[in-house]
JSON list of C-alpha atoms in Angstrom, two decimals:
[
{"chain": "J", "resi": 1, "resn": "UNK", "atom": "CA", "xyz": [0.40, -0.28, 0.54]},
{"chain": "J", "resi": 2, "resn": "UNK", "atom": "CA", "xyz": [1.40, 3.72, -1.04]},
{"chain": "J", "resi": 3, "resn": "UNK", "atom": "CA", "xyz": [1.87, 5.49, 2.69]},
{"chain": "J", "resi": 4, "resn": "UNK", "atom": "CA", "xyz": [-0.36, 8.90, 3.28]},
{"chain": "J", "resi": 5, "resn": "UNK", "atom": "CA", "xyz": [1.49, 11.78, 3.65]},
{"chain": "J", "resi": 6, "resn": "UNK", "atom": "CA", "xyz": [0.94, 13.57, 6.51]},
{"chain": "J", "resi": 7, "resn": "UNK", "atom": "CA", "xyz": [2.60, 17.88, 7.07]},
{"chain": "J", "resi": 8, "resn": "UNK", "atom": "CA", "xyz": [-0.56, 18.67, 10.32]},
{"chain": "J", "resi": 9, "resn": "UNK", "atom": "CA", "xyz": [-2.73, 20.54, 7.90]},
{"chain": "J", "resi": 10, "resn": "UNK", "atom": "CA", "xyz": [-4.46, 18.51, 4.95]},
{"chain": "J", "resi": 11, "resn": "UNK", "atom": "CA", "xyz": [-5.50, 15.20, 6.76]},
{"chain": "J", "resi": 12, "resn": "UNK", "atom": "CA", "xyz": [-7.91, 14.56, 4.79]},
{"chain": "J", "resi": 13, "resn": "UNK", "atom": "CA", "xyz": [-11.59, 12.73, 6.71]},
{"chain": "J", "resi": 14, "resn": "UNK", "atom": "CA", "xyz": [-10.63, 9.74, 3.52]},
{"chain": "J", "resi": 15, "resn": "UNK", "atom": "CA", "xyz": [-6.72, 9.61, 4.48]},
{"chain": "J", "resi": 16, "resn": "UNK", "atom": "CA", "xyz": [-7.42, 9.55, 8.73]},
{"chain": "J", "resi": 17, "resn": "UNK", "atom": "CA", "xyz": [-10.14, 6.77, 8.05]},
{"chain": "J", "resi": 18, "resn": "UNK", "atom": "CA", "xyz": [-7.66, 4.34, 5.44]},
{"chain": "J", "resi": 19, "resn": "UNK", "atom": "CA", "xyz": [-4.80, 4.72, 8.24]},
{"chain": "J", "resi": 20, "resn": "UNK", "atom": "CA", "xyz": [-6.25, 4.78, 11.41]},
{"chain": "J", "resi": 21, "resn": "UNK", "atom": "CA", "xyz": [-8.91, 1.21, 10.53]},
{"chain": "J", "resi": 22, "resn": "UNK", "atom": "CA", "xyz": [-8.11, -0.41, 7.18]},
{"chain": "J", "resi": 23, "resn": "UNK", "atom": "CA", "xyz": [-3.97, 0.16, 8.31]},
{"chain": "J", "resi": 24, "resn": "UNK", "atom": "CA", "xyz": [-2.14, 1.84, 4.83]},
{"chain": "J", "resi": 25, "resn": "UNK", "atom": "CA", "xyz": [0.71, 3.51, 6.40]},
{"chain": "J", "resi": 26, "resn": "UNK", "atom": "CA", "xyz": [1.84, 6.94, 6.87]},
{"chain": "J", "resi": 27, "resn": "UNK", "atom": "CA", "xyz": [4.88, 8.58, 6.83]},
{"chain": "J", "resi": 28, "resn": "UNK", "atom": "CA", "xyz": [5.98, 12.70, 7.33]},
{"chain": "J", "resi": 29, "resn": "UNK", "atom": "CA", "xyz": [6.02, 14.27, 4.55]},
{"chain": "J", "resi": 30, "resn": "UNK", "atom": "CA", "xyz": [9.30, 16.24, 3.55]},
{"chain": "J", "resi": 31, "resn": "UNK", "atom": "CA", "xyz": [8.63, 19.82, 3.54]},
{"chain": "J", "resi": 32, "resn": "UNK", "atom": "CA", "xyz": [6.73, 18.82, 6.51]},
{"chain": "J", "resi": 33, "resn": "UNK", "atom": "CA", "xyz": [10.23, 17.39, 8.17]},
{"chain": "J", "resi": 34, "resn": "UNK", "atom": "CA", "xyz": [12.05, 20.79, 7.26]},
{"chain": "J", "resi": 35, "resn": "UNK", "atom": "CA", "xyz": [8.99, 22.42, 9.04]},
{"chain": "J", "resi": 36, "resn": "UNK", "atom": "CA", "xyz": [10.16, 20.62, 12.43]},
{"chain": "J", "resi": 37, "resn": "UNK", "atom": "CA", "xyz": [13.42, 20.80, 11.98]},
{"chain": "J", "resi": 38, "resn": "UNK", "atom": "CA", "xyz": [13.68, 24.84, 12.06]},
{"chain": "J", "resi": 39, "resn": "UNK", "atom": "CA", "xyz": [10.83, 25.24, 14.83]},
{"chain": "J", "resi": 40, "resn": "UNK", "atom": "CA", "xyz": [13.26, 22.56, 16.93]},
{"chain": "J", "resi": 41, "resn": "UNK", "atom": "CA", "xyz": [15.98, 24.55, 16.04]},
{"chain": "J", "resi": 42, "resn": "UNK", "atom": "CA", "xyz": [13.95, 27.78, 17.94]},
{"chain": "J", "resi": 43, "resn": "UNK", "atom": "CA", "xyz": [14.13, 25.25, 21.01]},
{"chain": "J", "resi": 44, "resn": "UNK", "atom": "CA", "xyz": [17.90, 24.81, 20.81]},
{"chain": "J", "resi": 45, "resn": "UNK", "atom": "CA", "xyz": [18.70, 28.32, 20.23]},
{"chain": "J", "resi": 46, "resn": "UNK", "atom": "CA", "xyz": [16.55, 28.79, 23.04]},
{"chain": "J", "resi": 47, "resn": "UNK", "atom": "CA", "xyz": [18.45, 26.56, 25.57]},
{"chain": "J", "resi": 48, "resn": "UNK", "atom": "CA", "xyz": [21.72, 27.35, 23.97]},
{"chain": "J", "resi": 49, "resn": "UNK", "atom": "CA", "xyz": [21.21, 30.97, 25.05]},
{"chain": "J", "resi": 50, "resn": "UNK", "atom": "CA", "xyz": [19.88, 30.57, 28.09]},
{"chain": "J", "resi": 51, "resn": "UNK", "atom": "CA", "xyz": [16.66, 32.56, 26.88]},
{"chain": "J", "resi": 52, "resn": "UNK", "atom": "CA", "xyz": [13.83, 31.99, 29.04]},
{"chain": "J", "resi": 53, "resn": "UNK", "atom": "CA", "xyz": [10.52, 30.66, 27.37]},
{"chain": "J", "resi": 54, "resn": "UNK", "atom": "CA", "xyz": [7.78, 28.76, 29.18]},
{"chain": "J", "resi": 55, "resn": "UNK", "atom": "CA", "xyz": [8.23, 24.77, 29.43]},
{"chain": "J", "resi": 56, "resn": "UNK", "atom": "CA", "xyz": [11.25, 24.82, 27.83]},
{"chain": "J", "resi": 57, "resn": "UNK", "atom": "CA", "xyz": [13.61, 27.31, 29.96]},
{"chain": "J", "resi": 58, "resn": "UNK", "atom": "CA", "xyz": [10.98, 27.44, 33.20]},
{"chain": "J", "resi": 59, "resn": "UNK", "atom": "CA", "xyz": [9.28, 25.16, 35.07]},
{"chain": "J", "resi": 60, "resn": "UNK", "atom": "CA", "xyz": [5.58, 25.15, 34.19]},
{"chain": "J", "resi": 61, "resn": "UNK", "atom": "CA", "xyz": [2.00, 26.19, 35.80]},
{"chain": "J", "resi": 62, "resn": "UNK", "atom": "CA", "xyz": [3.29, 27.48, 39.62]},
{"chain": "J", "resi": 63, "resn": "UNK", "atom": "CA", "xyz": [6.65, 27.16, 38.87]},
{"chain": "J", "resi": 64, "resn": "UNK", "atom": "CA", "xyz": [6.64, 29.64, 35.27]},
{"chain": "J", "resi": 65, "resn": "UNK", "atom": "CA", "xyz": [8.75, 32.44, 37.04]},
{"chain": "J", "resi": 66, "resn": "UNK", "atom": "CA", "xyz": [11.60, 28.64, 37.99]},
{"chain": "J", "resi": 67, "resn": "UNK", "atom": "CA", "xyz": [14.72, 29.21, 35.91]},
{"chain": "J", "resi": 68, "resn": "UNK", "atom": "CA", "xyz": [15.53, 25.04, 33.99]},
{"chain": "J", "resi": 69, "resn": "UNK", "atom": "CA", "xyz": [19.42, 25.75, 33.47]},
{"chain": "J", "resi": 70, "resn": "UNK", "atom": "CA", "xyz": [20.80, 24.36, 30.06]},
{"chain": "J", "resi": 71, "resn": "UNK", "atom": "CA", "xyz": [21.81, 20.98, 33.23]},
{"chain": "J", "resi": 72, "resn": "UNK", "atom": "CA", "xyz": [18.33, 20.35, 33.71]},
{"chain": "J", "resi": 73, "resn": "UNK", "atom": "CA", "xyz": [16.73, 21.27, 30.47]},
{"chain": "J", "resi": 74, "resn": "UNK", "atom": "CA", "xyz": [16.71, 17.55, 29.68]},
{"chain": "J", "resi": 75, "resn": "UNK", "atom": "CA", "xyz": [14.94, 16.35, 33.28]},
{"chain": "J", "resi": 76, "resn": "UNK", "atom": "CA", "xyz": [12.74, 18.68, 33.02]},
{"chain": "J", "resi": 77, "resn": "UNK", "atom": "CA", "xyz": [11.66, 17.23, 29.37]},
{"chain": "J", "resi": 78, "resn": "UNK", "atom": "CA", "xyz": [11.07, 13.70, 30.44]},
{"chain": "J", "resi": 79, "resn": "UNK", "atom": "CA", "xyz": [9.67, 14.26, 33.91]},
{"chain": "J", "resi": 80, "resn": "UNK", "atom": "CA", "xyz": [7.06, 16.36, 32.11]},
{"chain": "J", "resi": 81, "resn": "UNK", "atom": "CA", "xyz": [6.02, 12.89, 29.82]},
{"chain": "J", "resi": 82, "resn": "UNK", "atom": "CA", "xyz": [6.01, 11.51, 32.77]},
{"chain": "J", "resi": 83, "resn": "UNK", "atom": "CA", "xyz": [4.30, 13.50, 34.55]},
{"chain": "J", "resi": 84, "resn": "UNK", "atom": "CA", "xyz": [1.55, 12.88, 31.92]},
{"chain": "J", "resi": 85, "resn": "UNK", "atom": "CA", "xyz": [2.19, 9.12, 30.91]},
{"chain": "J", "resi": 86, "resn": "UNK", "atom": "CA", "xyz": [0.21, 8.66, 33.75]},
{"chain": "J", "resi": 87, "resn": "UNK", "atom": "CA", "xyz": [-4.69, 7.78, 33.64]},
{"chain": "J", "resi": 88, "resn": "UNK", "atom": "CA", "xyz": [-6.98, 5.97, 35.81]},
{"chain": "J", "resi": 89, "resn": "UNK", "atom": "CA", "xyz": [-9.55, 5.16, 33.28]},
{"chain": "J", "resi": 90, "resn": "UNK", "atom": "CA", "xyz": [-10.46, 2.49, 30.99]},
{"chain": "J", "resi": 91, "resn": "UNK", "atom": "CA", "xyz": [-7.34, 1.78, 28.47]},
{"chain": "J", "resi": 92, "resn": "UNK", "atom": "CA", "xyz": [-8.98, 2.71, 25.07]},
{"chain": "J", "resi": 93, "resn": "UNK", "atom": "CA", "xyz": [-9.41, 0.33, 21.90]},
{"chain": "J", "resi": 94, "resn": "UNK", "atom": "CA", "xyz": [-7.55, 0.40, 19.25]},
{"chain": "J", "resi": 95, "resn": "UNK", "atom": "CA", "xyz": [-9.37, 2.80, 17.14]},
{"chain": "J", "resi": 96, "resn": "UNK", "atom": "CA", "xyz": [-9.25, 4.97, 19.53]},
{"chain": "J", "resi": 97, "resn": "UNK", "atom": "CA", "xyz": [-5.55, 4.95, 20.14]},
{"chain": "J", "resi": 98, "resn": "UNK", "atom": "CA", "xyz": [-4.22, 4.91, 16.57]},
{"chain": "J", "resi": 99, "resn": "UNK", "atom": "CA", "xyz": [-6.15, 7.82, 16.22]},
{"chain": "J", "resi": 100, "resn": "UNK", "atom": "CA", "xyz": [-5.05, 9.20, 18.35]},
{"chain": "J", "resi": 101, "resn": "UNK", "atom": "CA", "xyz": [-1.32, 8.34, 17.91]},
{"chain": "J", "resi": 102, "resn": "UNK", "atom": "CA", "xyz": [-2.51, 10.07, 13.65]},
{"chain": "J", "resi": 103, "resn": "UNK", "atom": "CA", "xyz": [-3.73, 12.52, 15.67]},
{"chain": "J", "resi": 104, "resn": "UNK", "atom": "CA", "xyz": [-0.63, 13.68, 17.64]},
{"chain": "J", "resi": 105, "resn": "UNK", "atom": "CA", "xyz": [2.55, 12.57, 14.55]},
{"chain": "J", "resi": 106, "resn": "UNK", "atom": "CA", "xyz": [0.14, 15.08, 12.19]},
{"chain": "J", "resi": 107, "resn": "UNK", "atom": "CA", "xyz": [0.28, 18.34, 15.56]},
{"chain": "J", "resi": 108, "resn": "UNK", "atom": "CA", "xyz": [3.76, 17.23, 15.74]},
{"chain": "J", "resi": 109, "resn": "UNK", "atom": "CA", "xyz": [3.89, 17.82, 11.68]},
{"chain": "J", "resi": 110, "resn": "UNK", "atom": "CA", "xyz": [2.96, 20.70, 11.94]},
{"chain": "J", "resi": 111, "resn": "UNK", "atom": "CA", "xyz": [6.34, 21.87, 12.88]},
{"chain": "J", "resi": 112, "resn": "UNK", "atom": "CA", "xyz": [4.72, 24.42, 16.14]},
{"chain": "J", "resi": 113, "resn": "UNK", "atom": "CA", "xyz": [5.58, 22.08, 18.95]},
{"chain": "J", "resi": 114, "resn": "UNK", "atom": "CA", "xyz": [9.73, 22.48, 19.10]},
{"chain": "J", "resi": 115, "resn": "UNK", "atom": "CA", "xyz": [9.09, 18.57, 18.53]},
{"chain": "J", "resi": 116, "resn": "UNK", "atom": "CA", "xyz": [12.60, 16.98, 17.30]},
{"chain": "J", "resi": 117, "resn": "UNK", "atom": "CA", "xyz": [11.40, 15.15, 13.87]},
{"chain": "J", "resi": 118, "resn": "UNK", "atom": "CA", "xyz": [11.60, 11.77, 15.20]},
{"chain": "J", "resi": 119, "resn": "UNK", "atom": "CA", "xyz": [8.93, 12.05, 17.81]},
{"chain": "J", "resi": 120, "resn": "UNK", "atom": "CA", "xyz": [6.75, 12.33, 14.32]},
{"chain": "J", "resi": 121, "resn": "UNK", "atom": "CA", "xyz": [8.59, 9.89, 12.84]},
{"chain": "J", "resi": 122, "resn": "UNK", "atom": "CA", "xyz": [7.97, 6.89, 15.45]},
{"chain": "J", "resi": 123, "resn": "UNK", "atom": "CA", "xyz": [4.48, 7.31, 15.85]},
{"chain": "J", "resi": 124, "resn": "UNK", "atom": "CA", "xyz": [3.94, 6.58, 12.50]},
{"chain": "J", "resi": 125, "resn": "UNK", "atom": "CA", "xyz": [6.76, 3.69, 12.57]},
{"chain": "J", "resi": 126, "resn": "UNK", "atom": "CA", "xyz": [4.75, 2.54, 15.34]},
{"chain": "J", "resi": 127, "resn": "UNK", "atom": "CA", "xyz": [1.37, 2.55, 13.71]},
{"chain": "J", "resi": 128, "resn": "UNK", "atom": "CA", "xyz": [2.15, 0.70, 10.23]},
{"chain": "J", "resi": 129, "resn": "UNK", "atom": "CA", "xyz": [3.73, -1.82, 12.86]},
{"chain": "J", "resi": 130, "resn": "UNK", "atom": "CA", "xyz": [0.20, -2.45, 14.64]},
{"chain": "J", "resi": 131, "resn": "UNK", "atom": "CA", "xyz": [2.20, -0.67, 18.11]},
{"chain": "J", "resi": 132, "resn": "UNK", "atom": "CA", "xyz": [-0.16, 0.91, 19.68]},
{"chain": "J", "resi": 133, "resn": "UNK", "atom": "CA", "xyz": [-0.18, 3.00, 22.50]},
{"chain": "J", "resi": 134, "resn": "UNK", "atom": "CA", "xyz": [-2.23, 2.02, 26.01]},
{"chain": "J", "resi": 135, "resn": "UNK", "atom": "CA", "xyz": [-3.93, 5.84, 26.20]},
{"chain": "J", "resi": 136, "resn": "UNK", "atom": "CA", "xyz": [-6.31, 5.04, 29.59]},
{"chain": "J", "resi": 137, "resn": "UNK", "atom": "CA", "xyz": [-9.20, 7.46, 29.32]},
{"chain": "J", "resi": 138, "resn": "UNK", "atom": "CA", "xyz": [-9.18, 10.41, 31.62]},
{"chain": "J", "resi": 139, "resn": "UNK", "atom": "CA", "xyz": [-11.74, 12.73, 33.46]},
{"chain": "J", "resi": 140, "resn": "UNK", "atom": "CA", "xyz": [-12.26, 16.11, 31.95]},
{"chain": "J", "resi": 141, "resn": "UNK", "atom": "CA", "xyz": [-11.27, 16.92, 28.14]},
{"chain": "J", "resi": 142, "resn": "UNK", "atom": "CA", "xyz": [-7.17, 17.07, 29.62]},
{"chain": "J", "resi": 143, "resn": "UNK", "atom": "CA", "xyz": [-6.21, 16.40, 26.16]},
{"chain": "J", "resi": 144, "resn": "UNK", "atom": "CA", "xyz": [-2.56, 16.83, 26.63]},
{"chain": "J", "resi": 145, "resn": "UNK", "atom": "CA", "xyz": [-2.47, 14.53, 29.68]},
{"chain": "J", "resi": 146, "resn": "UNK", "atom": "CA", "xyz": [-4.35, 11.93, 27.38]},
{"chain": "J", "resi": 147, "resn": "UNK", "atom": "CA", "xyz": [-1.82, 12.30, 24.43]},
{"chain": "J", "resi": 148, "resn": "UNK", "atom": "CA", "xyz": [1.05, 12.16, 26.96]},
{"chain": "J", "resi": 149, "resn": "UNK", "atom": "CA", "xyz": [0.57, 8.98, 27.20]},
{"chain": "J", "resi": 150, "resn": "UNK", "atom": "CA", "xyz": [0.91, 7.87, 24.31]},
{"chain": "J", "resi": 151, "resn": "UNK", "atom": "CA", "xyz": [5.17, 8.45, 24.75]},
{"chain": "J", "resi": 152, "resn": "UNK", "atom": "CA", "xyz": [5.58, 6.24, 27.74]},
{"chain": "J", "resi": 153, "resn": "UNK", "atom": "CA", "xyz": [3.24, 3.47, 27.52]},
{"chain": "J", "resi": 154, "resn": "UNK", "atom": "CA", "xyz": [3.54, 1.42, 24.47]},
{"chain": "J", "resi": 155, "resn": "UNK", "atom": "CA", "xyz": [1.65, -1.93, 24.89]},
{"chain": "J", "resi": 156, "resn": "UNK", "atom": "CA", "xyz": [4.47, -4.93, 23.77]},
{"chain": "J", "resi": 157, "resn": "UNK", "atom": "CA", "xyz": [3.14, -7.53, 22.29]},
{"chain": "J", "resi": 158, "resn": "UNK", "atom": "CA", "xyz": [6.23, -9.54, 20.17]},
{"chain": "J", "resi": 159, "resn": "UNK", "atom": "CA", "xyz": [9.21, -8.54, 20.04]},
{"chain": "J", "resi": 160, "resn": "UNK", "atom": "CA", "xyz": [8.84, -6.67, 17.12]},
{"chain": "J", "resi": 161, "resn": "UNK", "atom": "CA", "xyz": [6.96, -4.46, 19.02]},
{"chain": "J", "resi": 162, "resn": "UNK", "atom": "CA", "xyz": [9.35, -4.17, 21.77]},
{"chain": "J", "resi": 163, "resn": "UNK", "atom": "CA", "xyz": [12.40, -2.83, 19.53]},
{"chain": "J", "resi": 164, "resn": "UNK", "atom": "CA", "xyz": [9.72, -0.40, 18.46]},
{"chain": "J", "resi": 165, "resn": "UNK", "atom": "CA", "xyz": [9.04, 0.66, 21.86]},
{"chain": "J", "resi": 166, "resn": "UNK", "atom": "CA", "xyz": [12.78, 0.69, 22.90]},
{"chain": "J", "resi": 167, "resn": "UNK", "atom": "CA", "xyz": [13.14, 3.18, 19.29]},
{"chain": "J", "resi": 168, "resn": "UNK", "atom": "CA", "xyz": [10.23, 5.25, 20.82]},
{"chain": "J", "resi": 169, "resn": "UNK", "atom": "CA", "xyz": [11.39, 6.12, 24.29]},
{"chain": "J", "resi": 170, "resn": "UNK", "atom": "CA", "xyz": [15.48, 6.38, 22.26]},
{"chain": "J", "resi": 171, "resn": "UNK", "atom": "CA", "xyz": [13.08, 9.77, 20.76]},
{"chain": "J", "resi": 172, "resn": "UNK", "atom": "CA", "xyz": [11.95, 10.56, 23.46]},
{"chain": "J", "resi": 173, "resn": "UNK", "atom": "CA", "xyz": [15.20, 10.82, 25.02]},
{"chain": "J", "resi": 174, "resn": "UNK", "atom": "CA", "xyz": [16.56, 12.40, 22.36]},
{"chain": "J", "resi": 175, "resn": "UNK", "atom": "CA", "xyz": [13.70, 15.78, 21.67]},
{"chain": "J", "resi": 176, "resn": "UNK", "atom": "CA", "xyz": [14.48, 16.26, 25.58]}
]
């Protein structure tokens, strides 16, 4: 099957259904990868030059005024992933998990998050391999918390899936 290229701007309902329901392969469009790289360069510059930027070189929420040194930025990012990788409700269905993974990949593909391209690429690879993250239903509409679960909780079903888990975890560490 020919893969569908995503860029975060024009994912049609038909393409969405083919990827989520029919398991059509999905890849990051080259131009979108460039946009993601440009956004990441902005983040890298903020860190390198010790400029203040919310949740990049500062804490979050009530700790938004707390500066995070360049040495601590990686730890902050890992802790943000961990804090969002929690849910207490029933797991989403396979279809719902695939949909959330695709939508998160599409959002990252817009090049507005500052994430590294590998984050989007790994989500696409996981979708293609049928490796799903366990996302638990959350109370209310905390979509960021639910999507955060995508980054940390991959179901181990086969050795192949375990390899993709290793790649995802490496991508998260690299993105920090």
